[in-house]
Amino acid sequence: MFASSIDKETLNSLPRIHFTGQIVVAEKESDLLQWLPMLCQEKIIGFDTESKPSFKKGKINGISLLQLANSKLAILVRLKKTGIPDTLKEFLENPEIVKVGAATHDDLKGLQKLNRFTPNGFIDLQRIAPTYGIEELSVKKLSAVVLGATVSKGQQLSNWEADVLTEAQKIYASTDAWVCREIYLKLISHTPKQEH
């Protein structure tokens, strides 16, 4: 089934994967009204957030970007411009749409600082991976163990509040959300080792 962990050498030898579908940057609510229904045609959505890195002790920047992806489409929501309008709030509260991420608790806490909502339909890979005997909890290592491929973390500390996101940032951000979905789909096609 799945290995419980992975060593650095194996990790570095694996092929790299990234999201190859359409990437849309949403900067206003009308963008969300246009693209969210298309995203929700698939009921399982990958979910992630990015914050501008802070290099000052004690200073934490709020979430700058919310990434949502299905197999073909990724929406990068620039929260500093959009906030969490009703369209997005309804999506985050919809129990019918499964939203898969890693360490979702922290992401949701950050999002709730922008607008109060009651999260529904969220699945945290860090909670379900151990039921398959997997000890690795980072997205990069989960991807390696479950999918046999790894994702780049090269853009993680880039400026997510830049006026315009670079192509590399867009691919990185889309991949992070998309790969959570891919990991989940592969996991649920197997039987857990123990019941949660």
PDB file of C-alpha atoms in Angstrom:
ATOM      1  CA  MET A   1       0.000   0.000   0.000  1.00  0.00           C
ATOM      2  CA  PHE A   2       1.681   3.245   1.135  1.00  0.00           C
ATOM      3  CA  ALA A   3       5.069   3.652   2.791  1.00  0.00           C
ATOM      4  CA  SER A   4       4.919   5.201   6.264  1.00  0.00           C
ATOM      5  CA  SER A   5       7.711   7.660   5.483  1.00  0.00           C
ATOM      6  CA  ILE A   6      10.197   8.692   2.807  1.00  0.00           C
ATOM      7  CA  ASP A   7      13.886   9.550   2.989  1.00  0.00           C
ATOM      8  CA  LYS A   8      15.441  12.625   1.448  1.00  0.00           C
ATOM      9  CA  GLU A   9      17.309  10.743  -1.243  1.00  0.00           C
ATOM     10  CA  THR A  10      14.173   8.994  -2.516  1.00  0.00           C
ATOM     11  CA  LEU A  11      12.242  12.246  -2.295  1.00  0.00           C
ATOM     12  CA  ASN A  12      14.807  14.052  -4.453  1.00  0.00           C
ATOM     13  CA  SER A  13      14.844  11.280  -7.060  1.00  0.00           C
ATOM     14  CA  LEU A  14      11.097  11.414  -7.730  1.00  0.00           C
ATOM     15  CA  PRO A  15       9.589  13.161 -10.761  1.00  0.00           C
ATOM     16  CA  ARG A  16       8.036  16.587 -10.175  1.00  0.00           C
ATOM     17  CA  ILE A  17       4.408  17.183 -10.982  1.00  0.00           C
ATOM     18  CA  HIS A  18       2.484  20.420 -11.306  1.00  0.00           C
ATOM     19  CA  PHE A  19      -0.990  21.582 -12.208  1.00  0.00           C
ATOM     20  CA  THR A  20      -1.428  21.800 -15.977  1.00  0.00           C
ATOM     21  CA  GLY A  21      -5.030  23.010 -16.217  1.00  0.00           C
ATOM     22  CA  GLN A  22      -6.444  26.507 -16.589  1.00  0.00           C
ATOM     23  CA  ILE A  23      -5.423  29.048 -13.932  1.00  0.00           C
ATOM     24  CA  VAL A  24      -7.668  32.010 -13.196  1.00  0.00           C
ATOM     25  CA  VAL A  25      -6.785  34.885 -10.860  1.00  0.00           C
ATOM     26  CA  ALA A  26      -9.872  36.295  -9.112  1.00  0.00           C
ATOM     27  CA  GLU A  27      -9.503  39.919  -8.007  1.00  0.00           C
ATOM     28  CA  LYS A  28     -13.173  40.878  -7.652  1.00  0.00           C
ATOM     29  CA  GLU A  29     -16.445  39.206  -6.742  1.00  0.00           C
ATOM     30  CA  SER A  30     -17.589  39.090 -10.382  1.00  0.00           C
ATOM     31  CA  ASP A  31     -14.607  36.804 -11.121  1.00  0.00           C
ATOM     32  CA  LEU A  32     -15.833  34.434  -8.420  1.00  0.00           C
ATOM     33  CA  LEU A  33     -19.403  34.548  -9.726  1.00  0.00           C
ATOM     34  CA  GLN A  34     -18.060  33.577 -13.130  1.00  0.00           C
ATOM     35  CA  TRP A  35     -15.605  30.828 -12.172  1.00  0.00           C
ATOM     36  CA  LEU A  36     -16.798  29.211  -8.926  1.00  0.00           C
ATOM     37  CA  PRO A  37     -19.784  27.459 -10.566  1.00  0.00           C
ATOM     38  CA  MET A  38     -17.398  25.932 -13.111  1.00  0.00           C
ATOM     39  CA  LEU A  39     -15.108  24.746 -10.336  1.00  0.00           C
ATOM     40  CA  CYS A  40     -18.050  23.224  -8.440  1.00  0.00           C
ATOM     41  CA  GLN A  41     -18.954  20.983 -11.365  1.00  0.00           C
ATOM     42  CA  GLU A  42     -16.598  18.594  -9.602  1.00  0.00           C
ATOM     43  CA  LYS A  43     -17.590  17.869  -6.024  1.00  0.00           C
ATOM     44  CA  ILE A  44     -14.072  17.417  -4.649  1.00  0.00           C
ATOM     45  CA  ILE A  45     -11.940  20.556  -4.638  1.00  0.00           C
ATOM     46  CA  GLY A  46      -8.325  21.002  -3.572  1.00  0.00           C
ATOM     47  CA  PHE A  47      -7.839  23.855  -1.114  1.00  0.00           C
ATOM     48  CA  ASP A  48      -4.840  25.848   0.129  1.00  0.00           C
ATOM     49  CA  THR A  49      -3.842  29.356   1.183  1.00  0.00           C
ATOM     50  CA  GLU A  50      -0.684  31.472   0.971  1.00  0.00           C
ATOM     51  CA  SER A  51       0.446  34.368   3.124  1.00  0.00           C
ATOM     52  CA  LYS A  52       3.127  36.911   2.410  1.00  0.00           C
ATOM     53  CA  PRO A  53       6.163  35.727   4.374  1.00  0.00           C
ATOM     54  CA  SER A  54       7.161  37.820   7.336  1.00  0.00           C
ATOM     55  CA  PHE A  55      10.806  38.100   8.215  1.00  0.00           C
ATOM     56  CA  LYS A  56      10.115  40.151  11.354  1.00  0.00           C
ATOM     57  CA  LYS A  57       9.719  38.318  14.621  1.00  0.00           C
ATOM     58  CA  GLY A  58       6.154  38.407  15.902  1.00  0.00           C
ATOM     59  CA  LYS A  59       4.742  39.961  12.728  1.00  0.00           C
ATOM     60  CA  ILE A  60       2.301  37.698  10.945  1.00  0.00           C
ATOM     61  CA  ASN A  61       0.772  38.676   7.642  1.00  0.00           C
ATOM     62  CA  GLY A  62      -2.813  37.619   7.079  1.00  0.00           C
ATOM     63  CA  ILE A  63      -3.752  35.270   4.267  1.00  0.00           C
ATOM     64  CA  SER A  64      -3.166  36.846   0.851  1.00  0.00           C
ATOM     65  CA  LEU A  65      -4.282  34.085  -1.458  1.00  0.00           C
ATOM     66  CA  LEU A  66      -6.874  31.317  -1.427  1.00  0.00           C
ATOM     67  CA  GLN A  67      -6.312  28.548  -3.957  1.00  0.00           C
ATOM     68  CA  LEU A  68      -9.093  26.243  -5.116  1.00  0.00           C
ATOM     69  CA  ALA A  69      -8.596  23.583  -7.782  1.00  0.00           C
ATOM     70  CA  ASN A  70     -10.332  20.688  -9.456  1.00  0.00           C
ATOM     71  CA  SER A  71      -8.785  18.488 -12.144  1.00  0.00           C
ATOM     72  CA  LYS A  72      -8.947  21.152 -14.880  1.00  0.00           C
ATOM     73  CA  LEU A  73      -9.361  24.577 -13.273  1.00  0.00           C
ATOM     74  CA  ALA A  74      -7.608  26.467 -10.480  1.00  0.00           C
ATOM     75  CA  ILE A  75      -8.919  29.738  -9.058  1.00  0.00           C
ATOM     76  CA  LEU A  76      -6.449  31.931  -7.190  1.00  0.00           C
ATOM     77  CA  VAL A  77      -8.462  34.335  -5.050  1.00  0.00           C
ATOM     78  CA  ARG A  78      -6.573  37.487  -4.085  1.00  0.00           C
ATOM     79  CA  LEU A  79      -8.183  37.958  -0.707  1.00  0.00           C
ATOM     80  CA  LYS A  80      -6.562  41.333  -0.040  1.00  0.00           C
ATOM     81  CA  LYS A  81      -8.619  42.620  -2.980  1.00  0.00           C
ATOM     82  CA  THR A  82     -11.781  40.509  -2.724  1.00  0.00           C
ATOM     83  CA  GLY A  83     -12.158  39.817   0.983  1.00  0.00           C
ATOM     84  CA  ILE A  84     -14.634  36.980   1.502  1.00  0.00           C
ATOM     85  CA  PRO A  85     -17.795  38.046  -0.339  1.00  0.00           C
ATOM     86  CA  ASP A  86     -21.066  36.100  -0.045  1.00  0.00           C
ATOM     87  CA  THR A  87     -20.305  33.979  -3.116  1.00  0.00           C
ATOM     88  CA  LEU A  88     -17.129  32.663  -1.489  1.00  0.00           C
ATOM     89  CA  LYS A  89     -18.718  32.400   1.955  1.00  0.00           C
ATOM     90  CA  GLU A  90     -21.467  30.163   0.550  1.00  0.00           C
ATOM     91  CA  PHE A  91     -18.842  27.949  -1.074  1.00  0.00           C
ATOM     92  CA  LEU A  92     -16.850  27.634   2.191  1.00  0.00           C
ATOM     93  CA  GLU A  93     -20.043  26.774   4.100  1.00  0.00           C
ATOM     94  CA  ASN A  94     -21.389  24.262   1.561  1.00  0.00           C
ATOM     95  CA  PRO A  95     -21.274  20.716   3.027  1.00  0.00           C
ATOM     96  CA  GLU A  96     -21.979  19.191  -0.413  1.00  0.00           C
ATOM     97  CA  ILE A  97     -18.621  20.334  -1.777  1.00  0.00           C
ATOM     98  CA  VAL A  98     -15.649  18.504  -0.344  1.00  0.00           C
ATOM     99  CA  LYS A  99     -12.655  20.797   0.166  1.00  0.00           C
ATOM    100  CA  VAL A 100      -9.377  18.981   0.739  1.00  0.00           C
ATOM    101  CA  GLY A 101      -6.277  20.616   2.191  1.00  0.00           C
ATOM    102  CA  ALA A 102      -3.431  20.023   4.629  1.00  0.00           C
ATOM    103  CA  ALA A 103      -3.455  21.679   8.074  1.00  0.00           C
ATOM    104  CA  THR A 104      -6.835  23.178   7.171  1.00  0.00           C
ATOM    105  CA  HIS A 105      -7.441  24.290  10.762  1.00  0.00           C
ATOM    106  CA  ASP A 106      -4.836  27.068  10.454  1.00  0.00           C
ATOM    107  CA  ASP A 107      -6.078  28.103   7.018  1.00  0.00           C
ATOM    108  CA  LEU A 108      -9.662  28.336   8.232  1.00  0.00           C
ATOM    109  CA  LYS A 109      -8.645  30.312  11.308  1.00  0.00           C
ATOM    110  CA  GLY A 110      -6.877  32.815   9.033  1.00  0.00           C
ATOM    111  CA  LEU A 111      -9.840  33.028   6.643  1.00  0.00           C
ATOM    112  CA  GLN A 112     -12.254  33.632   9.503  1.00  0.00           C
ATOM    113  CA  LYS A 113     -10.338  36.761  10.411  1.00  0.00           C
ATOM    114  CA  LEU A 114     -11.518  38.186   7.072  1.00  0.00           C
ATOM    115  CA  ASN A 115     -15.167  37.230   7.482  1.00  0.00           C
ATOM    116  CA  ARG A 116     -17.069  34.992   9.867  1.00  0.00           C
ATOM    117  CA  PHE A 117     -18.324  31.784   8.310  1.00  0.00           C
ATOM    118  CA  THR A 118     -19.095  28.241   9.408  1.00  0.00           C
ATOM    119  CA  PRO A 119     -16.752  25.901   7.536  1.00  0.00           C
ATOM    120  CA  ASN A 120     -18.365  22.789   6.113  1.00  0.00           C
ATOM    121  CA  GLY A 121     -17.109  19.963   3.936  1.00  0.00           C
ATOM    122  CA  PHE A 122     -13.410  20.372   4.816  1.00  0.00           C
ATOM    123  CA  ILE A 123     -11.071  17.384   4.922  1.00  0.00           C
ATOM    124  CA  ASP A 124      -7.579  17.646   6.383  1.00  0.00           C
ATOM    125  CA  LEU A 125      -5.041  15.291   4.811  1.00  0.00           C
ATOM    126  CA  GLN A 126      -2.958  15.487   7.990  1.00  0.00           C
ATOM    127  CA  ARG A 127      -5.818  13.849   9.848  1.00  0.00           C
ATOM    128  CA  ILE A 128      -6.610  11.111   7.356  1.00  0.00           C
ATOM    129  CA  ALA A 129      -3.076  10.138   6.230  1.00  0.00           C
ATOM    130  CA  PRO A 130      -2.253   8.453   9.588  1.00  0.00           C
ATOM    131  CA  THR A 131      -5.279   6.145   9.167  1.00  0.00           C
ATOM    132  CA  TYR A 132      -3.425   4.733   6.129  1.00  0.00           C
ATOM    133  CA  GLY A 133      -0.271   4.248   8.200  1.00  0.00           C
ATOM    134  CA  ILE A 134       1.415   7.323   6.679  1.00  0.00           C
ATOM    135  CA  GLU A 135       3.533   9.338   9.092  1.00  0.00           C
ATOM    136  CA  GLU A 136       4.557  12.118   6.693  1.00  0.00           C
ATOM    137  CA  LEU A 137       2.335  15.179   6.974  1.00  0.00           C
ATOM    138  CA  SER A 138       3.833  17.813   4.661  1.00  0.00           C
ATOM    139  CA  VAL A 139       2.151  18.137   1.256  1.00  0.00           C
ATOM    140  CA  LYS A 140       5.461  17.544  -0.499  1.00  0.00           C
ATOM    141  CA  LYS A 141       6.104  14.270   1.350  1.00  0.00           C
ATOM    142  CA  LEU A 142       2.477  13.141   1.216  1.00  0.00           C
ATOM    143  CA  SER A 143       2.591  13.651  -2.531  1.00  0.00           C
ATOM    144  CA  ALA A 144       5.771  11.569  -2.724  1.00  0.00           C
ATOM    145  CA  VAL A 145       4.380   8.719  -0.605  1.00  0.00           C
ATOM    146  CA  VAL A 146       0.892   8.617  -2.120  1.00  0.00           C
ATOM    147  CA  LEU A 147       1.428   9.722  -5.722  1.00  0.00           C
ATOM    148  CA  GLY A 148       5.064   8.705  -6.232  1.00  0.00           C
ATOM    149  CA  ALA A 149       5.877  12.236  -7.399  1.00  0.00           C
ATOM    150  CA  THR A 150       6.801  15.462  -5.694  1.00  0.00           C
ATOM    151  CA  VAL A 151       5.922  19.142  -5.914  1.00  0.00           C
ATOM    152  CA  SER A 152       8.232  22.139  -5.914  1.00  0.00           C
ATOM    153  CA  LYS A 153       8.281  24.423  -2.880  1.00  0.00           C
ATOM    154  CA  GLY A 154      10.437  27.034  -4.604  1.00  0.00           C
ATOM    155  CA  GLN A 155       7.856  29.849  -4.532  1.00  0.00           C
ATOM    156  CA  GLN A 156       6.658  29.311  -0.972  1.00  0.00           C
ATOM    157  CA  LEU A 157       8.371  32.384   0.446  1.00  0.00           C
ATOM    158  CA  SER A 158       7.685  34.691  -2.481  1.00  0.00           C
ATOM    159  CA  ASN A 159       5.578  37.846  -2.166  1.00  0.00           C
ATOM    160  CA  TRP A 160       1.933  36.776  -2.410  1.00  0.00           C
ATOM    161  CA  GLU A 161       0.822  40.402  -2.244  1.00  0.00           C
ATOM    162  CA  ALA A 162       2.746  41.559  -5.310  1.00  0.00           C
ATOM    163  CA  ASP A 163       0.656  43.624  -7.754  1.00  0.00           C
ATOM    164  CA  VAL A 164       0.884  40.862 -10.313  1.00  0.00           C
ATOM    165  CA  LEU A 165       1.578  37.226  -9.550  1.00  0.00           C
ATOM    166  CA  THR A 166       4.344  35.670 -11.631  1.00  0.00           C
ATOM    167  CA  GLU A 167       3.732  32.604 -13.779  1.00  0.00           C
ATOM    168  CA  ALA A 168       5.866  30.563 -11.337  1.00  0.00           C
ATOM    169  CA  GLN A 169       3.737  31.747  -8.395  1.00  0.00           C
ATOM    170  CA  LYS A 170       0.518  30.869 -10.226  1.00  0.00           C
ATOM    171  CA  ILE A 171       1.707  27.361 -11.050  1.00  0.00           C
ATOM    172  CA  TYR A 172       3.037  26.801  -7.535  1.00  0.00           C
ATOM    173  CA  ALA A 173      -0.169  28.050  -5.873  1.00  0.00           C
ATOM    174  CA  SER A 174      -2.437  26.042  -8.199  1.00  0.00           C
ATOM    175  CA  THR A 175      -0.335  22.915  -7.735  1.00  0.00           C
ATOM    176  CA  ASP A 176      -0.523  23.117  -3.950  1.00  0.00           C
ATOM    177  CA  ALA A 177      -4.329  23.035  -3.994  1.00  0.00           C
ATOM    178  CA  TRP A 178      -4.621  20.559  -6.882  1.00  0.00           C
ATOM    179  CA  VAL A 179      -2.169  18.069  -5.397  1.00  0.00           C
ATOM    180  CA  CYS A 180      -4.157  17.914  -2.124  1.00  0.00           C
ATOM    181  CA  ARG A 181      -7.140  16.777  -4.190  1.00  0.00           C
ATOM    182  CA  GLU A 182      -5.041  14.210  -6.070  1.00  0.00           C
ATOM    183  CA  ILE A 183      -3.616  12.795  -2.822  1.00  0.00           C
ATOM    184  CA  TYR A 184      -7.104  12.500  -1.337  1.00  0.00           C
ATOM    185  CA  LEU A 185      -8.564  10.777  -4.405  1.00  0.00           C
ATOM    186  CA  LYS A 186      -5.747   8.228  -4.362  1.00  0.00           C
ATOM    187  CA  LEU A 187      -6.107   7.639  -0.607  1.00  0.00           C
ATOM    188  CA  ILE A 188      -9.849   7.051  -0.727  1.00  0.00           C
ATOM    189  CA  SER A 189      -9.398   4.490  -3.497  1.00  0.00           C
ATOM    190  CA  HIS A 190      -7.688   2.320  -0.827  1.00  0.00           C
ATOM    191  CA  THR A 191      -8.984   1.023   2.477  1.00  0.00           C
ATOM    192  CA  PRO A 192      -7.591   2.689   5.608  1.00  0.00           C
ATOM    193  CA  LYS A 193      -5.474   0.531   7.906  1.00  0.00           C
ATOM    194  CA  GLN A 194      -7.595   1.432  10.883  1.00  0.00           C
ATOM    195  CA  GLU A 195     -10.885   3.165  11.434  1.00  0.00           C
ATOM    196  CA  HIS A 196     -10.618   6.774  12.543  1.00  0.00           C
TER     197      HIS A 196
END
